[in-house]
Short mmCIF file of C-alpha atoms and ligand atoms in Angstrom, two decimals:
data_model
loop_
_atom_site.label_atom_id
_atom_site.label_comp_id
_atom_site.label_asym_id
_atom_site.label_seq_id
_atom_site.Cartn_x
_atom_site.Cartn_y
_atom_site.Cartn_z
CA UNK G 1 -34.19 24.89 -15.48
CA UNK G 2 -33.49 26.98 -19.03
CA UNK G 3 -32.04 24.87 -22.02
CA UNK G 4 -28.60 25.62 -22.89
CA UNK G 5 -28.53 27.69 -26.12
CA UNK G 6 -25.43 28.25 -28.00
CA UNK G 7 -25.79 32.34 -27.75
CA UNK G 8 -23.42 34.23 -29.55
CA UNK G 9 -22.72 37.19 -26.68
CA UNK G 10 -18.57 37.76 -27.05
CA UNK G 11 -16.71 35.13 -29.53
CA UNK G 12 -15.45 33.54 -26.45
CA UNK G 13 -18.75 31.63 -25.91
CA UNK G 14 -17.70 29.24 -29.00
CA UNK G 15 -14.07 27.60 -29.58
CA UNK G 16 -11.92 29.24 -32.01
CA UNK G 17 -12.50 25.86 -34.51
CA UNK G 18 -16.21 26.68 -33.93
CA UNK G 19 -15.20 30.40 -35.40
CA UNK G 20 -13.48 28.85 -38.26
CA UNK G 21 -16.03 26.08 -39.50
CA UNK G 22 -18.31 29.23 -39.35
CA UNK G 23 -15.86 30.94 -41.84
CA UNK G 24 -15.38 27.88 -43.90
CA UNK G 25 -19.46 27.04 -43.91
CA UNK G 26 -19.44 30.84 -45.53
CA UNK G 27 -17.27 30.46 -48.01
CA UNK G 28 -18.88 27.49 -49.11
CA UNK G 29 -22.29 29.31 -49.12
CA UNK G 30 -20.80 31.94 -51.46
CA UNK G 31 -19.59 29.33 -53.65
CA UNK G 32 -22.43 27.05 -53.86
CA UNK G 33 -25.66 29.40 -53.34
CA UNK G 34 -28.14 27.25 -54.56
CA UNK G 35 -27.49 24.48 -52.23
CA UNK G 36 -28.61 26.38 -49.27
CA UNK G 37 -31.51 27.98 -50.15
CA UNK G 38 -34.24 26.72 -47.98
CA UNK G 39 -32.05 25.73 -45.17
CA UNK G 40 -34.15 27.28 -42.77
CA UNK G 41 -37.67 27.03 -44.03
CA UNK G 42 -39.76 27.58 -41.64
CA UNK G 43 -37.95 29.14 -39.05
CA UNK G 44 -38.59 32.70 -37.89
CA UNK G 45 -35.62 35.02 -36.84
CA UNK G 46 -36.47 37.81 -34.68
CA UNK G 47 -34.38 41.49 -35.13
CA UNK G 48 -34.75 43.45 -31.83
CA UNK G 49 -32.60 47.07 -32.75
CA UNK G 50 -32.48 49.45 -30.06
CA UNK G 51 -29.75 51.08 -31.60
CA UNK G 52 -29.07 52.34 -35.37
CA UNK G 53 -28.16 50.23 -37.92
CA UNK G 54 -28.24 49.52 -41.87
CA UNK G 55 -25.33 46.69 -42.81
CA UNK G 56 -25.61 44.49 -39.81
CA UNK G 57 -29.52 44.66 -39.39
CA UNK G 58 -29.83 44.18 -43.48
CA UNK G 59 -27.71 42.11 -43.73
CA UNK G 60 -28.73 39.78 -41.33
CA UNK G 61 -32.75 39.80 -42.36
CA UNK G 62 -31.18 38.95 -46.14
CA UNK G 63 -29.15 35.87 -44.83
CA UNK G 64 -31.92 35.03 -43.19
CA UNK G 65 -34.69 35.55 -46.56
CA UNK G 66 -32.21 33.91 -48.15
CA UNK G 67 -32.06 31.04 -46.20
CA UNK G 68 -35.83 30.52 -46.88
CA UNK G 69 -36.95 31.32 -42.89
CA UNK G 70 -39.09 34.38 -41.82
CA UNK G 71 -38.31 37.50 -40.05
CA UNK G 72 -39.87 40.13 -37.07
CA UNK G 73 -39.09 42.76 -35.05
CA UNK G 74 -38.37 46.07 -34.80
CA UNK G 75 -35.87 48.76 -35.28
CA UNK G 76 -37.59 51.43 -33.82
CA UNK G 77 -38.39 50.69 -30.01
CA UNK G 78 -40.56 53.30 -29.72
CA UNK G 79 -42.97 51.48 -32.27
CA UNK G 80 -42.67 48.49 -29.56
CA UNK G 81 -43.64 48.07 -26.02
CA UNK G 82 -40.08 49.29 -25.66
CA UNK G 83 -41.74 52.89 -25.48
CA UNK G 84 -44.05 51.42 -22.69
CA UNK G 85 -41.68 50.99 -20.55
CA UNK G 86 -41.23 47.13 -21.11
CA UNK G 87 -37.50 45.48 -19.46
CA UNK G 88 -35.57 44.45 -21.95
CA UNK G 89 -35.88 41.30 -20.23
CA UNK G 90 -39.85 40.79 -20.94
CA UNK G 91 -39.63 41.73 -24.03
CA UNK G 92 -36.33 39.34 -25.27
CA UNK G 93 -38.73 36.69 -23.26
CA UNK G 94 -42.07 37.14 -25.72
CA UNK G 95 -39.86 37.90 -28.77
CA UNK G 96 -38.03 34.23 -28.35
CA UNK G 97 -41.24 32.53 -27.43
CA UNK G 98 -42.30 33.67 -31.61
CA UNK G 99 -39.09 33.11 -33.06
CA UNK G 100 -36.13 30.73 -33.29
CA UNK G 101 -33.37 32.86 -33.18
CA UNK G 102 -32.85 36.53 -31.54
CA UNK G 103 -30.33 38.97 -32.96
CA UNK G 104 -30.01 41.98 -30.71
CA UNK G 105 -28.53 45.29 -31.01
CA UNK G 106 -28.40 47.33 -27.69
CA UNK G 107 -27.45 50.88 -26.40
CA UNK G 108 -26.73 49.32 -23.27
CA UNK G 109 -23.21 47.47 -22.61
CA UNK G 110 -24.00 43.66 -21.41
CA UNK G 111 -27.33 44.26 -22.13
CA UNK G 112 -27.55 41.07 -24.73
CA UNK G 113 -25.99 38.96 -22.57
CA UNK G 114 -28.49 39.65 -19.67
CA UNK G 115 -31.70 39.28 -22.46
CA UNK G 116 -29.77 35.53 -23.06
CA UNK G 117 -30.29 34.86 -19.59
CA UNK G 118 -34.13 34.50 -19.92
CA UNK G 119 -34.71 34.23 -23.51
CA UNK G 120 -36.12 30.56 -24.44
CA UNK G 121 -34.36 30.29 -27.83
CA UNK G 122 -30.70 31.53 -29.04
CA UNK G 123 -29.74 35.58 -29.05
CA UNK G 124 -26.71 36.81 -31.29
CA UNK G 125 -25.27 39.94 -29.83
CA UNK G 126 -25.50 42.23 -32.72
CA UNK G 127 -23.63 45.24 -30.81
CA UNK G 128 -24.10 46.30 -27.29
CA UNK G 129 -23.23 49.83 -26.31
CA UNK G 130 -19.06 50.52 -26.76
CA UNK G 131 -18.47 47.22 -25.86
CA UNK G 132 -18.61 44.21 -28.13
CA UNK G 133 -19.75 43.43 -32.18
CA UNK G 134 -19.00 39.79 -32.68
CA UNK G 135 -20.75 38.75 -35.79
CA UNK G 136 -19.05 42.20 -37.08
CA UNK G 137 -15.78 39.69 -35.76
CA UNK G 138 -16.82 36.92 -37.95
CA UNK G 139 -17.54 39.24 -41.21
CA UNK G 140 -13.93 40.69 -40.59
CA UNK G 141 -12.63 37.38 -40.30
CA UNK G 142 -14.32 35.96 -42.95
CA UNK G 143 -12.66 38.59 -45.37
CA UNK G 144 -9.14 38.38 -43.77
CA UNK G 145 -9.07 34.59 -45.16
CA UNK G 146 -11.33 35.21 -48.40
CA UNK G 147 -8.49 38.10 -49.14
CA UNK G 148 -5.60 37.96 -47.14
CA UNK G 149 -5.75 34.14 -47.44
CA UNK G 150 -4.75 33.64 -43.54
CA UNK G 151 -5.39 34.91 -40.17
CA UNK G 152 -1.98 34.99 -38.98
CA UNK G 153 1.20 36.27 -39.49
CA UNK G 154 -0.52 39.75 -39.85
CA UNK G 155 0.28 42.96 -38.75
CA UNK G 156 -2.51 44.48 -38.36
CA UNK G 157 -3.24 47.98 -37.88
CA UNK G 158 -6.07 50.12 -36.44
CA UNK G 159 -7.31 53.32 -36.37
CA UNK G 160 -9.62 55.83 -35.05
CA UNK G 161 -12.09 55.46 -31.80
CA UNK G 162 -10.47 52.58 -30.41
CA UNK G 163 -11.80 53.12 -26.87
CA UNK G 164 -15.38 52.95 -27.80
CA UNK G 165 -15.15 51.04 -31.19
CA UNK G 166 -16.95 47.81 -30.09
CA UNK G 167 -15.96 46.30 -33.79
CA UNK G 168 -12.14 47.19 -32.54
CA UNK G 169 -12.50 45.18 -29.16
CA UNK G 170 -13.92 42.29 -30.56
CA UNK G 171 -11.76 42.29 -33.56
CA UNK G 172 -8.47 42.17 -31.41
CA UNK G 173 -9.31 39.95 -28.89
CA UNK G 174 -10.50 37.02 -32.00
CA UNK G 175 -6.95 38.07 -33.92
CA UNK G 176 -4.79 37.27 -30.79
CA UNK G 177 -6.08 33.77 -30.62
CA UNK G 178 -4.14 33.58 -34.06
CA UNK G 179 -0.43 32.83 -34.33
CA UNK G 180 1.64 35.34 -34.84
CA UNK G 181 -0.32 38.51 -35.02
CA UNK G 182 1.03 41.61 -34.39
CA UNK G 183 -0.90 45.14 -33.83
CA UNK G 184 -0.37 48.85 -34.32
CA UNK G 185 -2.91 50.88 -32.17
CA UNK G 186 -3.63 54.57 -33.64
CA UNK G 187 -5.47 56.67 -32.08
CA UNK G 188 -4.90 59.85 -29.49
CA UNK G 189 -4.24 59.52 -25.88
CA UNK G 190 -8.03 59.51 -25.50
CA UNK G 191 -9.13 56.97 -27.32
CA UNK G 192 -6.96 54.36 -26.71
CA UNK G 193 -8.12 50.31 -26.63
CA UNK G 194 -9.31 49.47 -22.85
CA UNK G 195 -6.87 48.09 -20.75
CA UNK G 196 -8.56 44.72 -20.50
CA UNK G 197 -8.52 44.14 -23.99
CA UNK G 198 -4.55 45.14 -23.84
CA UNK G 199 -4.22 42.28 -21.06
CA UNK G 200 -5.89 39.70 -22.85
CA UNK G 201 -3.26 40.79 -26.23
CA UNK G 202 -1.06 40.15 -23.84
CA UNK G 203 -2.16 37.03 -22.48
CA UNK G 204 -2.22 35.61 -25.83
CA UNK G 205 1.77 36.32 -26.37
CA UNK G 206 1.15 39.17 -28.85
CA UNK G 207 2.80 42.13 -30.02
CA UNK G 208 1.00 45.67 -29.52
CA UNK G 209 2.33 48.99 -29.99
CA UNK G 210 0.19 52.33 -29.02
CA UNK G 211 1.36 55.33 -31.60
CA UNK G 212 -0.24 58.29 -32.80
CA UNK G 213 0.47 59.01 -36.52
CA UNK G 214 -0.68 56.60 -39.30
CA UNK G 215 1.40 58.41 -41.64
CA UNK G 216 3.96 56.47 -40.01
CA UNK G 217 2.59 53.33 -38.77
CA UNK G 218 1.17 52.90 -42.65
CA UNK G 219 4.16 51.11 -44.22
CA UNK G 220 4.67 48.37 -41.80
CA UNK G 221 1.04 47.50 -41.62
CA UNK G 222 -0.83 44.21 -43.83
CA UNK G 223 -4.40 45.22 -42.54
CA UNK G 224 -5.76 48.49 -42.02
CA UNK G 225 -8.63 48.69 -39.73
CA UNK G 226 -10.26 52.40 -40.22
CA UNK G 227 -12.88 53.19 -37.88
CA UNK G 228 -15.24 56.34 -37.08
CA UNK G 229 -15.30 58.51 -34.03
CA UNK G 230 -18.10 57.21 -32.04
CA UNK G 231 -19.51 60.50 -31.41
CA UNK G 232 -22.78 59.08 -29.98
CA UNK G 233 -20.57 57.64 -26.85
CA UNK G 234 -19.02 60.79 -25.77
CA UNK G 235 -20.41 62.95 -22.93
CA UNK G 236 -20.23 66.09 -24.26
CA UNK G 237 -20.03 67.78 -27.93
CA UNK G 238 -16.99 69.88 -26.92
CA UNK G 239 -15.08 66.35 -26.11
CA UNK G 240 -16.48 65.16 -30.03
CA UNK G 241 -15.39 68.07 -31.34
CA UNK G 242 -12.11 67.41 -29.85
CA UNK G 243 -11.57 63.61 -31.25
CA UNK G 244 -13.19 64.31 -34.91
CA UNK G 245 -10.71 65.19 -38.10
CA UNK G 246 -7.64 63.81 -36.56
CA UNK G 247 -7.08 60.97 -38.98
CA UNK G 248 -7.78 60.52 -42.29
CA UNK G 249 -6.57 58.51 -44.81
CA UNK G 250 -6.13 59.55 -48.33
CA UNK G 251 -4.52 58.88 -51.80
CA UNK G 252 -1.32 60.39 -50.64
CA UNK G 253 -1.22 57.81 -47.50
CA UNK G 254 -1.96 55.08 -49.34
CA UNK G 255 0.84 55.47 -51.43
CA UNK G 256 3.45 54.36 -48.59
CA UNK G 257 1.57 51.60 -47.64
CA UNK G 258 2.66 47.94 -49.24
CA UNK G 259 0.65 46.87 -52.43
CA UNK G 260 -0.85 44.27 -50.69
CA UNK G 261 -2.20 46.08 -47.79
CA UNK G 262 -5.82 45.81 -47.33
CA UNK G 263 -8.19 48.40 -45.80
CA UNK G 264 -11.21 47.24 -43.58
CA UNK G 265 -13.80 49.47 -42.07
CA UNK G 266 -16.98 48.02 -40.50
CA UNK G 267 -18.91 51.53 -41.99
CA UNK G 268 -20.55 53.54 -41.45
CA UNK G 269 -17.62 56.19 -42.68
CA UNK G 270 -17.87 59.71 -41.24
CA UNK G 271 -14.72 61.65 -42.94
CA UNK G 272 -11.91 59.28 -41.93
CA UNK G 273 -11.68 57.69 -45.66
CA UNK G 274 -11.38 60.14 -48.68
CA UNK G 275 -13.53 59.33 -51.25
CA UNK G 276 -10.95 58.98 -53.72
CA UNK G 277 -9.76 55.61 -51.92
CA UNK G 278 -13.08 53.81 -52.58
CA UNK G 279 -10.78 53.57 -56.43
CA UNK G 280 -7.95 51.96 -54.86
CA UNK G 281 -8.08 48.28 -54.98
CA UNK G 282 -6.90 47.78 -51.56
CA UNK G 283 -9.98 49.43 -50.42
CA UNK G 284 -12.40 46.43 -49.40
CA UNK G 285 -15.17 47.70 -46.91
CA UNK G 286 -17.61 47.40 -49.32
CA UNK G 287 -16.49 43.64 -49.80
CA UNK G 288 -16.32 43.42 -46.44
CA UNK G 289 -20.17 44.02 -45.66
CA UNK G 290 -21.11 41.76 -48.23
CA UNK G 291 -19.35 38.87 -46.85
CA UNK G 292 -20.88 40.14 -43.59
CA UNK G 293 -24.31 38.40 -45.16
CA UNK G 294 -23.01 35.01 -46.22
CA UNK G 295 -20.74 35.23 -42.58
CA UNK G 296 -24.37 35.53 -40.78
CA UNK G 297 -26.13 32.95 -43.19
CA UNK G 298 -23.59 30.29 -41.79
CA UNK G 299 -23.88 31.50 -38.35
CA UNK G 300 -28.16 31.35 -38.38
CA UNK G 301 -27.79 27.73 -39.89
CA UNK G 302 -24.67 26.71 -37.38
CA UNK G 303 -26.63 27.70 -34.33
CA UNK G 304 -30.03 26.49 -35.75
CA UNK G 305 -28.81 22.82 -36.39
CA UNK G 306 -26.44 23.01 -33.06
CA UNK G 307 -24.06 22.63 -35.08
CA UNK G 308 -21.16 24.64 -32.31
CA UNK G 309 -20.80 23.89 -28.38
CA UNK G 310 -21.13 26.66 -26.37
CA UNK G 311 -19.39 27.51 -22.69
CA UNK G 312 -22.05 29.26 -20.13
CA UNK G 313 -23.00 32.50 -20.06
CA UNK G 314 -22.08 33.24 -16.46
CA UNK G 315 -19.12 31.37 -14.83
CA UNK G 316 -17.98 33.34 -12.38
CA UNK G 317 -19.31 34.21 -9.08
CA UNK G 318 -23.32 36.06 -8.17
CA UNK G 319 -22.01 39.13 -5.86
CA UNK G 320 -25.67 40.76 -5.28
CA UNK G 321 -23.76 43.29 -2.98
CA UNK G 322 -21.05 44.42 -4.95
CA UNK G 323 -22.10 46.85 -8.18
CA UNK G 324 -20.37 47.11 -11.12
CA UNK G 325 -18.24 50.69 -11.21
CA UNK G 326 -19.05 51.37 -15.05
CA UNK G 327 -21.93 53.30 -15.36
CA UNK G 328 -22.97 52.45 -18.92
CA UNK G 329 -23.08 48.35 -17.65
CA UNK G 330 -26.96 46.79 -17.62
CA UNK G 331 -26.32 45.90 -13.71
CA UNK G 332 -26.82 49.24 -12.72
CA UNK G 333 -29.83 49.71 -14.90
CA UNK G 334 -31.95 46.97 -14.50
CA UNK G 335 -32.41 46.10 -10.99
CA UNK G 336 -33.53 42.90 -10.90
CA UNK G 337 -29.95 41.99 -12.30
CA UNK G 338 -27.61 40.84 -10.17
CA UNK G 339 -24.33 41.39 -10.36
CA UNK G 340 -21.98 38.23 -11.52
CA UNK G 341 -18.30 38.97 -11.66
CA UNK G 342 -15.03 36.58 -12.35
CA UNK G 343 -11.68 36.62 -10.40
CA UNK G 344 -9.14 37.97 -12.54
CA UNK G 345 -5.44 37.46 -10.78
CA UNK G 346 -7.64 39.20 -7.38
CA UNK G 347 -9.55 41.79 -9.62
CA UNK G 348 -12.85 41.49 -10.15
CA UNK G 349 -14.39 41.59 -13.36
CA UNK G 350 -18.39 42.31 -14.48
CA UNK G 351 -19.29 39.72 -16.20
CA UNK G 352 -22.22 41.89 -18.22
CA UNK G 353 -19.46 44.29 -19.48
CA UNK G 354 -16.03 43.12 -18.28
CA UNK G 355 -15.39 46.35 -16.38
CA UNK G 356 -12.53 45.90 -13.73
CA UNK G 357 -13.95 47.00 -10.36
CA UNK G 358 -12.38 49.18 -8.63
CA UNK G 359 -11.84 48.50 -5.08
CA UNK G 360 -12.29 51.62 -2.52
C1 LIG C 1 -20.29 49.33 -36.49
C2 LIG C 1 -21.11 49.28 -35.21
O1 LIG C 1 -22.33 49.42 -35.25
O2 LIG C 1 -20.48 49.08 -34.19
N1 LIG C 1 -21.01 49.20 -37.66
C3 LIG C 1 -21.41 47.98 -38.08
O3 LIG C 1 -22.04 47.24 -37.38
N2 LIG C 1 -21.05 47.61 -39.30
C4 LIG C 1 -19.32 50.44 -36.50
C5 LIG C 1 -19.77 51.82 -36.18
O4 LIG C 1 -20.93 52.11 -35.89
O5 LIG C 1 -18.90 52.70 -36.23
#
């Protein structure tokens, strides 16, 4: 029978007062540094990066160094066993039988949840495919409160790749368990946020609007939320070339937005910033990925004392026959997975990447 680890997969797995004594513990650490150092001596955290990464691999090995515990891994699978061959399965299984902790980073949507099903110690979901980015969640959380000095009443807007952005989906889904939130979603028809995300802004009793011009969805908003087209996720060039270019903001934007406004980006930037923004003092993505380190500092130390209840992994139903209609979803890559999906009002949903199946 495997232990119950609190796994950080989607922020769902932990209660939103779980989310904001996470927040809290990191402001603290950024206050008091010295008190922490050491808080995980002797404790080894493993970074398994399929996928590319600087801020969110960095920043977790520095929490981590910083916390006094160790680090392994790779970031290059084909320096592992990962060129081999090896499941992503066996190898989450080995890495957590030398470490304490796994944060993962996959291609693959659902992917880190099905490694947490056989891993013998906890696995953060560090991105996985279009699909979710919670501890990117917790950084953009964390700087909401540190800046904004709430996380609700806001009217938040955001731009860009919003169909493939997993920072986007992960983001919206934590800010509509907050009162009073409102949204403005910019992007072209294309790139719209999934439908299941819009359901569960909807579920929540939130606002959302879809437009397509952020010259004039600027003025109304408190939070800008830029984000790059995701051109690794398209299937062809021709459609990239299609998406890229289309918004930007500038100096001249940024002069009809409020003087308050803040702008967020998870980085990297491609073109959709000017640098001459990086001047304006509403510009706070660099901010932001620093308080992305002291966000995963409280998160290792949280989940290393137990310090946060978790729900299971899986609760809705094993369907072995029935596959799950999104081709990018782990069930139809690793075999041995079977399919698990939950009952949503008589639709199904995947439980690996919350695809809605669609019934023939
Ligand atoms: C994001 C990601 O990897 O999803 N970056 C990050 O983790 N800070 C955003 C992106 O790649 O566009």
């Amino acid at each position: 029978m495997q232990r119950h680890f609190p796994h950080l997969i989607d922020l769902d797995n932990y209660p939103v007062s779980s989310w904001n004594d996470i927040i809290d513990l990191a402001i603290d650490i950024k206050r008091n540094k010295h008190i922490y150092v050491g808080a995980c001596n002797g404790k080894i955290m493993a970074t398994l990066f399929y996928e590319p990464s600087t801020r969110t691999q960095m920043s977790f090995q520095s929490a981590m160094l910083r916390l006094g515990g160790g680090i392994i891994g790779f970031d290059n699978p084909a320096t592992s066993s990962v060129a081999k061959g090896e499941s992503i399965k066996d190898t989450t299984k080995i890495a957590s039988s030398y470490s304490d902790i796994i944060v993962m980073r996959h291609f693959v949507e659902g992917s880190v949840k099905a490694a947490a099903l056989t891993a013998d110690c906890p696995v953060v979901n560090a991105g996985d495919g279009g699909h979710l980015h919670p501890t990117q969640t917790l950084t953009d959380l964390l700087t909401l409160k540190a800046e904004k000095g709430t996380l609700s009443g806001l009217t938040v807007g955001f731009c860009g790749d919003l169909k493939n952005g997993r920072t986007v989906h992960s983001l919206l889904k934590a800010l509509s368990c907050y009162d009073n939130n409102k949204f403005v979603l910019i992007s072209t028809n294309e790139l719209k946020v999934p439908t299941y995300i819009k359901d569960r802004i909807s579920a929540s009793g939130k606002e959302y609007i879809e437009v397509n011009s952020l010259e004039e969805a600027i003025p109304e908003l408190d939070v800008l939320y830029m984000t790059r087209i995701q051109r690794e996720r398209f299937g062809s060039p021709e459609e990239y070339e299609r998406q890229k270019n289309v918004f930007c903001l500038d100096a001249q934007k940024m002069r009809a937005a409020k003087k308050d406004m803040i702008v967020l980006h998870p980085l990297p930037r491609v073109d959709e910033i000017t640098l001459e923004v990086d001047d304006d003092p509403r510009a706070l993505y660099f901010k932001q990925a620093n308080y992305g380190m002291y966000v995963r500092m409280s998160l290792i130390l949280s989940i290393l004392n137990e310090d946060i209840s978790t729900k299971p992994l899986l609760v809705g139903k094993e369907m072995p026959d029935i596959k799950c209609s999104n081709p990018k979803c782990i069930t139809n890559m690793e075999n041995t997975l079977k399919g698990s999906f939950r009952n949503h009002g008589g639709i199904l949903e995947c439980e690996f990447c919350d695809e809605r199946l669609l019934m023939e």
